[in-house]
Tab-separated table of C-alpha atoms and ligand atoms in Angstrom:
chain	number	residue	atom	x	y	z
A	18	MET	CA	-0.078	-0.055	-0.194
A	19	GLN	CA	1.254	3.439	-0.855
A	20	ILE	CA	1.190	6.220	1.891
A	21	ARG	CA	0.952	9.486	0.326
A	22	ILE	CA	2.692	11.949	3.075
A	23	PRO	CA	2.029	15.615	2.410
A	24	ARG	CA	5.145	17.693	2.304
A	25	GLY	CA	5.415	20.759	4.774
A	26	TRP	CA	4.924	23.191	1.561
A	27	GLU	CA	1.548	21.258	0.669
A	28	ILE	CA	0.082	22.387	4.222
A	29	PRO	CA	-2.814	24.352	2.987
A	30	GLU	CA	-2.065	28.014	3.225
A	31	ALA	CA	-4.958	28.701	5.746
A	32	LEU	CA	-3.526	26.494	7.992
A	33	ALA	CA	0.184	27.257	7.598
A	34	THR	CA	1.705	28.767	10.976
A	35	PRO	CA	1.730	32.815	10.983
A	36	GLU	CA	4.996	32.875	12.884
A	37	HIS	CA	4.046	36.016	14.790
A	38	LEU	CA	1.050	34.694	16.203
A	39	VAL	CA	2.743	31.522	17.706
A	40	PHE	CA	5.538	33.566	18.974
A	41	GLY	CA	3.037	36.104	20.456
A	42	ARG	CA	1.178	33.635	22.386
A	43	ARG	CA	4.390	32.108	23.882
A	44	LYS	CA	5.609	35.489	24.744
A	45	ALA	CA	2.056	36.175	26.220
A	46	ALA	CA	1.873	32.833	28.324
A	47	ALA	CA	5.734	33.676	29.089
A	48	LEU	CA	4.915	36.892	30.685
A	49	GLY	CA	2.069	35.432	32.546
A	50	VAL	CA	-0.500	37.659	30.636
A	51	GLY	CA	-2.374	34.285	30.486
A	52	LEU	CA	-5.736	33.808	28.335
A	53	LEU	CA	-5.903	36.123	25.306
A	54	ALA	CA	-9.435	37.594	24.557
A	55	ALA	CA	-11.745	35.124	23.028
A	56	PRO	CA	-11.260	35.953	19.428
A	57	ALA	CA	-7.431	36.273	19.508
A	58	ALA	CA	-7.590	32.839	21.384
A	59	ALA	CA	-9.405	31.191	18.466
A	60	TRP	CA	-6.910	32.299	16.161
A	61	ALA	CA	-4.052	31.375	18.088
A	62	GLN	CA	-5.146	27.882	18.304
A	63	GLN	CA	-5.379	27.863	14.503
A	64	ALA	CA	-1.825	29.373	14.301
A	65	ASP	CA	-0.808	25.849	16.058
A	66	ALA	CA	-1.975	23.759	13.633
A	67	LEU	CA	0.460	21.236	11.997
A	68	PRO	CA	-1.643	18.867	9.928
A	69	ALA	CA	-0.091	15.909	8.662
A	70	MET	CA	-1.113	12.356	7.488
A	71	ARG	CA	-1.044	9.648	9.707
A	72	ASN	CA	1.393	6.912	8.981
A	73	THR	CA	-0.463	3.526	10.009
A	74	ARG	CA	2.464	1.269	9.816
A	75	TYR	CA	3.007	1.553	13.544
A	76	PRO	CA	-0.418	0.815	15.201
A	77	PRO	CA	-0.359	1.467	18.758
A	78	GLY	CA	-2.724	-0.893	19.872
A	79	ARG	CA	-3.858	1.210	22.708
A	80	ASP	CA	-6.125	4.342	23.146
A	81	ILE	CA	-4.324	7.681	22.595
A	82	THR	CA	-3.662	9.562	25.879
A	83	ALA	CA	-5.578	12.591	26.504
A	84	GLU	CA	-3.701	15.739	25.283
A	85	ARG	CA	-4.016	17.108	28.809
A	86	GLU	CA	-2.228	14.581	30.406
A	87	VAL	CA	0.702	14.432	28.022
A	88	THR	CA	0.926	18.227	28.207
A	89	THR	CA	0.637	18.607	32.032
A	90	PHE	CA	2.600	15.760	33.260
A	91	ASN	CA	6.469	15.946	32.050
A	92	ASN	CA	9.930	15.326	32.609
A	93	PHE	CA	11.977	18.266	31.832
A	94	TYR	CA	14.755	18.596	34.145
A	95	GLU	CA	15.679	22.250	33.078
A	96	PHE	CA	12.433	23.453	34.368
A	97	GLY	CA	12.629	21.556	37.797
A	98	SER	CA	13.191	17.920	38.970
A	99	HIS	CA	9.255	17.435	39.025
A	100	LYS	CA	6.271	16.759	36.809
A	101	GLY	CA	4.645	20.182	37.084
A	102	ILE	CA	6.881	22.101	34.725
A	103	SER	CA	4.421	22.738	31.918
A	104	ARG	CA	3.672	26.266	33.009
A	105	ALA	CA	7.280	27.296	33.404
A	106	ALA	CA	8.172	25.797	30.169
A	107	GLN	CA	6.230	28.427	28.263
A	108	ALA	CA	9.067	30.608	29.044
A	109	LEU	CA	11.326	28.951	26.406
A	110	PRO	CA	10.959	30.839	23.255
A	111	GLN	CA	10.394	28.622	20.172
A	112	ARG	CA	11.502	31.164	17.501
A	113	PRO	CA	13.844	31.801	16.165
A	114	TRP	CA	15.216	28.249	16.506
A	115	THR	CA	18.109	26.578	14.939
A	116	VAL	CA	19.556	23.056	14.773
A	117	LYS	CA	23.116	22.387	13.847
A	118	VAL	CA	23.658	19.224	12.160
A	119	GLU	CA	27.381	18.888	12.077
A	120	GLY	CA	30.755	16.329	13.108
A	121	MET	CA	31.314	13.737	10.771
A	122	VAL	CA	29.361	14.685	7.939
A	123	GLU	CA	30.137	15.968	4.299
A	124	THR	CA	28.113	19.155	4.320
A	125	PRO	CA	27.581	20.516	7.979
A	126	ARG	CA	24.458	22.785	8.201
A	127	GLU	CA	22.418	24.890	10.381
A	128	PHE	CA	18.828	24.502	9.908
A	129	GLY	CA	16.037	26.790	10.906
A	130	ILE	CA	12.901	25.293	12.459
A	131	GLU	CA	10.863	26.887	9.718
A	132	ASP	CA	13.049	25.408	7.087
A	133	LEU	CA	12.490	21.803	8.472
A	134	LEU	CA	8.902	22.204	8.701
A	135	ARG	CA	8.741	23.274	5.180
A	136	THR	CA	11.339	20.773	3.605
A	137	MET	CA	11.572	17.481	5.560
A	138	PRO	CA	8.824	14.685	5.145
A	139	LEU	CA	6.175	15.404	7.718
A	140	GLU	CA	3.889	12.677	8.903
A	141	GLU	CA	1.797	11.811	11.946
A	142	ARG	CA	3.117	8.587	13.870
A	143	VAL	CA	1.029	7.332	17.156
A	144	TYR	CA	3.775	5.970	19.246
A	145	ARG	CA	4.032	4.348	22.944
A	146	LEU	CA	6.303	6.221	25.121
A	147	ARG	CA	7.583	4.155	28.071
A	148	CYS	CA	9.424	6.144	30.827
A	149	VAL	CA	11.999	4.413	32.699
A	150	GLU	CA	9.851	5.205	35.900
A	151	ALA	CA	7.154	2.644	34.771
A	152	TRP	CA	4.746	5.134	33.472
A	153	SER	CA	3.752	5.346	29.849
A	154	MET	CA	1.618	7.065	27.437
A	155	VAL	CA	0.441	6.889	23.602
A	156	VAL	CA	0.850	10.392	21.634
A	157	PRO	CA	-0.002	11.252	18.085
A	158	TRP	CA	3.503	12.938	17.277
A	159	THR	CA	3.883	14.900	14.071
A	160	GLY	CA	7.747	14.514	12.736
A	161	PHE	CA	9.924	13.068	10.333
A	162	PRO	CA	12.234	10.236	10.052
A	163	LEU	CA	15.963	11.126	11.468
A	164	SER	CA	17.341	9.569	8.360
A	165	ALA	CA	15.764	12.442	6.191
A	166	LEU	CA	17.590	14.920	8.150
A	167	LEU	CA	20.969	13.221	8.029
A	168	ALA	CA	20.644	12.534	4.394
A	169	ALA	CA	20.738	16.459	4.079
A	170	VAL	CA	24.095	16.517	5.671
A	171	LYS	CA	25.586	13.069	4.245
A	172	PRO	CA	27.313	11.357	7.360
A	173	LEU	CA	30.734	10.202	6.666
A	174	GLY	CA	31.529	6.398	6.721
A	175	SER	CA	33.430	7.102	9.668
A	176	ALA	CA	30.566	8.198	12.000
A	177	ARG	CA	29.357	5.651	14.386
A	178	TYR	CA	27.100	7.481	16.728
A	179	VAL	CA	24.692	10.378	16.731
A	180	VAL	CA	24.711	12.904	19.797
A	181	PHE	CA	21.694	15.058	20.468
A	182	GLU	CA	22.232	18.215	22.508
A	183	THR	CA	19.531	20.064	23.992
A	184	ALA	CA	19.032	23.662	24.762
A	185	ALA	CA	20.457	25.143	28.014
A	186	ILE	CA	19.211	28.785	28.677
A	187	PRO	CA	19.782	29.935	31.970
A	188	THR	CA	17.559	32.856	31.777
A	189	VAL	CA	14.356	30.630	31.272
A	190	MET	CA	15.395	27.369	32.754
A	191	PRO	CA	15.743	27.310	36.649
A	192	GLY	CA	16.839	23.980	36.427
A	193	LEU	CA	20.127	24.782	35.214
A	194	ARG	CA	20.821	26.211	38.643
A	195	GLN	CA	21.131	22.620	40.186
A	196	SER	CA	24.741	22.985	38.937
A	197	TRP	CA	25.620	19.318	40.217
A	198	TYR	CA	23.608	18.009	36.913
A	199	PRO	CA	25.754	17.833	33.932
A	200	TRP	CA	23.983	20.433	31.435
A	201	PRO	CA	23.416	20.429	28.761
A	202	TYR	CA	20.845	17.420	28.316
A	203	THR	CA	22.946	14.990	25.977
A	204	GLU	CA	21.687	11.799	24.630
A	205	GLY	CA	22.925	9.373	21.848
A	206	CYS	CA	22.645	6.418	19.578
A	207	THR	CA	24.354	4.392	17.264
A	208	ILE	CA	24.370	5.005	13.370
A	209	ALA	CA	22.442	1.867	12.756
A	210	GLU	CA	19.864	2.840	15.618
A	211	ALA	CA	19.640	6.227	13.853
A	212	ALA	CA	18.869	4.942	10.640
A	213	ASN	CA	16.300	2.692	11.742
A	214	GLU	CA	12.805	3.681	10.276
A	215	LEU	CA	11.302	4.104	13.650
A	216	SER	CA	13.894	6.848	14.970
A	217	PHE	CA	11.807	10.019	14.695
A	218	MET	CA	12.279	13.583	15.052
A	219	VAL	CA	9.201	15.089	16.735
A	220	VAL	CA	8.036	18.950	15.768
A	221	GLY	CA	4.332	18.159	16.766
A	222	ALA	CA	1.728	16.518	18.811
A	223	TYR	CA	-2.058	16.121	18.443
A	224	GLY	CA	-1.734	17.900	15.278
A	225	LYS	CA	-0.466	21.079	16.510
A	226	LEU	CA	3.128	22.596	17.060
A	227	LEU	CA	4.848	20.572	19.554
A	228	PRO	CA	4.495	22.690	22.848
A	229	PRO	CA	7.685	23.680	24.862
A	230	GLN	CA	6.959	21.241	27.888
A	231	ASN	CA	7.227	18.269	25.461
A	232	GLY	CA	10.308	19.649	24.100
A	233	GLY	CA	9.038	22.102	21.466
A	234	PRO	CA	9.862	23.144	18.955
A	235	ILE	CA	11.948	19.921	18.265
A	236	ARG	CA	12.509	16.575	20.059
A	237	PHE	CA	13.766	13.316	19.237
A	238	HIS	CA	11.781	9.683	19.790
A	239	GLN	CA	13.020	6.263	19.378
A	240	PRO	CA	9.666	4.541	20.752
A	241	TRP	CA	11.478	0.994	21.609
A	242	LYS	CA	13.883	2.629	24.335
A	243	TYR	CA	13.204	4.289	27.776
A	244	GLY	CA	11.950	7.935	27.312
A	245	PHE	CA	15.029	9.569	28.900
A	246	LYS	CA	16.772	8.672	25.603
A	247	ALA	CA	14.138	11.221	23.902
A	248	GLY	CA	16.135	14.466	24.159
A	249	LYS	CA	13.959	17.553	24.008
A	250	SER	CA	14.297	21.043	22.497
A	251	ILE	CA	17.429	19.883	20.482
A	252	VAL	CA	19.914	22.509	19.457
A	253	ARG	CA	22.701	20.412	17.962
A	254	ILE	CA	23.189	16.961	16.470
A	255	ALA	CA	26.662	15.665	16.067
A	256	LEU	CA	27.919	12.475	14.462
A	257	THR	CA	30.894	10.876	15.903
A	258	ASP	CA	32.911	7.894	16.229
A	259	GLN	CA	33.135	8.216	20.193
A	260	ARG	CA	30.347	6.858	22.042
A	261	PRO	CA	28.527	9.714	23.766
A	262	VAL	CA	28.128	9.627	27.784
A	263	SER	CA	24.609	10.754	28.131
A	264	PHE	CA	22.967	13.172	31.091
A	265	TRP	CA	21.555	10.171	32.918
A	266	GLU	CA	24.624	8.004	32.498
A	267	ARG	CA	26.880	10.358	33.778
A	268	ILE	CA	24.538	11.028	36.944
A	269	GLN	CA	23.861	7.341	37.695
A	270	PRO	CA	25.689	4.922	35.287
A	271	GLN	CA	24.701	1.759	37.426
A	272	GLU	CA	21.105	2.644	36.611
A	273	TYR	CA	20.801	4.522	33.297
A	274	GLY	CA	23.187	3.207	30.459
A	275	PHE	CA	23.531	3.918	26.644
A	276	TRP	CA	21.402	1.370	25.288
A	277	ALA	CA	18.180	1.568	27.409
A	278	ASN	CA	16.113	-0.713	25.369
A	279	VAL	CA	12.486	-1.406	27.132
A	280	ASN	CA	12.622	-4.881	28.706
A	281	PRO	CA	10.060	-6.098	31.373
A	282	GLU	CA	12.463	-8.748	32.579
A	283	VAL	CA	15.249	-6.574	33.620
A	284	PRO	CA	14.233	-4.580	36.856
A	285	HIS	CA	15.716	-1.149	37.416
A	286	PRO	CA	18.074	-1.735	40.488
A	287	ARG	CA	15.081	0.021	42.583
A	288	TRP	CA	11.964	-1.256	40.989
A	289	SER	CA	10.315	-3.728	38.946
A	290	GLN	CA	9.845	-3.071	34.837
A	291	ALA	CA	7.278	-5.814	34.443
A	292	SER	CA	4.241	-3.333	34.221
A	293	GLU	CA	3.585	0.325	33.597
A	294	ARG	CA	0.932	2.943	34.563
A	295	VAL	CA	-0.980	4.462	31.385
A	296	LEU	CA	-0.923	8.176	32.126
A	297	GLY	CA	-4.648	9.022	32.574
A	298	GLY	CA	-5.737	6.698	35.070
A	299	ASN	CA	-4.471	3.989	37.787
A	300	ALA	CA	-4.660	1.087	35.228
A	301	ARG	CA	-1.286	-0.961	34.821
A	302	VAL	CA	-0.608	-2.988	31.834
A	303	PRO	CA	2.203	-5.432	30.994
A	304	THR	CA	5.557	-3.862	29.652
A	305	GLN	CA	6.523	-5.460	26.261
A	306	LEU	CA	9.874	-6.191	25.358
A	307	PHE	CA	11.412	-3.357	23.245
A	308	ASN	CA	8.006	-1.476	24.233
A	309	GLY	CA	6.304	-3.830	21.594
A	310	TYR	CA	8.580	-2.746	18.691
A	311	GLY	CA	10.594	-5.856	18.388
A	312	GLU	CA	9.576	-6.692	14.890
A	313	PHE	CA	11.288	-3.279	13.482
A	314	VAL	CA	14.639	-3.183	15.902
A	315	SER	CA	15.396	-6.579	17.330
A	316	GLY	CA	17.790	-7.085	14.529
A	317	LEU	CA	19.923	-4.024	15.612
A	318	TYR	CA	20.947	-5.757	18.544
A	319	THR	CA	22.504	-9.043	17.040
A	320	GLY	CA	25.772	-9.994	17.904
A	321	LEU	CA	25.704	-7.372	20.893
A	322	SER	CA	25.272	-9.646	23.755
A	323	ASN	CA	28.209	-8.312	25.700
A	324	GLU	CA	26.506	-4.887	25.887
A	325	ARG	CA	24.335	-3.751	28.688
A	326	LEU	CA	21.367	-3.136	26.308
A	327	TRP	CA	18.614	-3.009	28.749
A	328	ALA	CA	19.383	-0.160	30.882
B	22	MTE	N1	16.114	18.207	27.648
B	22	MTE	C1	15.405	17.222	28.247
B	22	MTE	N2	14.862	16.239	27.804
B	22	MTE	C2	14.303	15.164	28.002
B	22	MTE	C3	14.187	15.013	29.515
B	22	MTE	C4	14.684	16.190	30.245
B	22	MTE	O1	14.655	16.293	31.525
B	22	MTE	N3	15.377	17.336	29.512
B	22	MTE	N4	13.530	14.058	30.351
B	22	MTE	C5	13.281	12.590	29.314
B	22	MTE	C6	12.275	11.802	30.015
B	22	MTE	S1	12.871	11.136	31.587
B	22	MTE	C7	11.348	11.320	29.543
B	22	MTE	S2	10.334	10.189	30.047
B	22	MTE	C8	10.711	12.344	28.387
B	22	MTE	C9	9.311	12.926	28.974
B	22	MTE	O2	8.904	13.464	27.830
B	22	MTE	P1	7.252	14.121	27.732
B	22	MTE	O3	7.369	15.176	29.144
B	22	MTE	O4	6.879	14.718	26.709
B	22	MTE	O5	6.225	13.238	28.484
B	22	MTE	O6	11.591	13.230	28.052
B	22	MTE	C10	12.997	12.917	27.910
B	22	MTE	N5	13.623	13.995	27.385
B	23	MO	MO1	11.902	9.168	31.685
């Protein structure tokens, strides 16, 4: 079956994002102005629209989590080490925003977020996200395959890893004052994992631009790995031949490693990973190997039995 995915530039004019409005709304929120007048609020809602065709190759097998849950229960330590950071995160300016893609590539480039929205092959994917803390959610993300971005810079044959570096802006991120954390938040994966079709750069959720608390304007997601691998608000992607040591691995290497593939049979040192609480209720469901994405990714790990693949 052919799935036709609309390109960014095929978004109907009426639904395209008037930049000043989005920015204005964020700025209003950052200033604590709160709700705009009703007609302006309706406009602002439309300004957030980011329509894209759903790719049905990855059926989630569970109900989509309510948008309200996903946008108000977050891990984003730059804004504080608790789940209630969504309001504080509105202070993160979403425009202008650039992502450098550099290191071991033929043509290093700096992309403006608007260029990515216009030129990358946007589609919607409903993915499960399993946090290492044993909660999970199901989110309709809008984005594009990481492979499409890497193709634009042409990785060198010598590159072995992809490193994701996320924003660190002290004026708007109170969490950065917790100076014992190794900021900026950094994550990474192998080139083979990056090339996997599931590796997804996320620029939207629920048919709208990605809100800052979920990592707007651009984050990463590999749904077969624990959520901490999914760096938010990315500013730099570097290709390298050195395995990166990521944020959590630096803090607590016994508990959080490089691979962090979901496995219900390998407990965290302090809790079981056998089941997970689905956001929006107290129901627990069994956790699945590779978070249920084994058919797409298990082949990445053959011959790596000496590696600690599961944490
Ligand atoms: N920059 C940054 N990215 C981050 C984190 C963070 O603290 N800072 N937390 C991670 C963790 S532990 C999880 S579970 C997911 C949560 O994403 P969500 O808030 O959209 O649910 O983001 C990940 N990405
Ligand atoms: Mo997490």
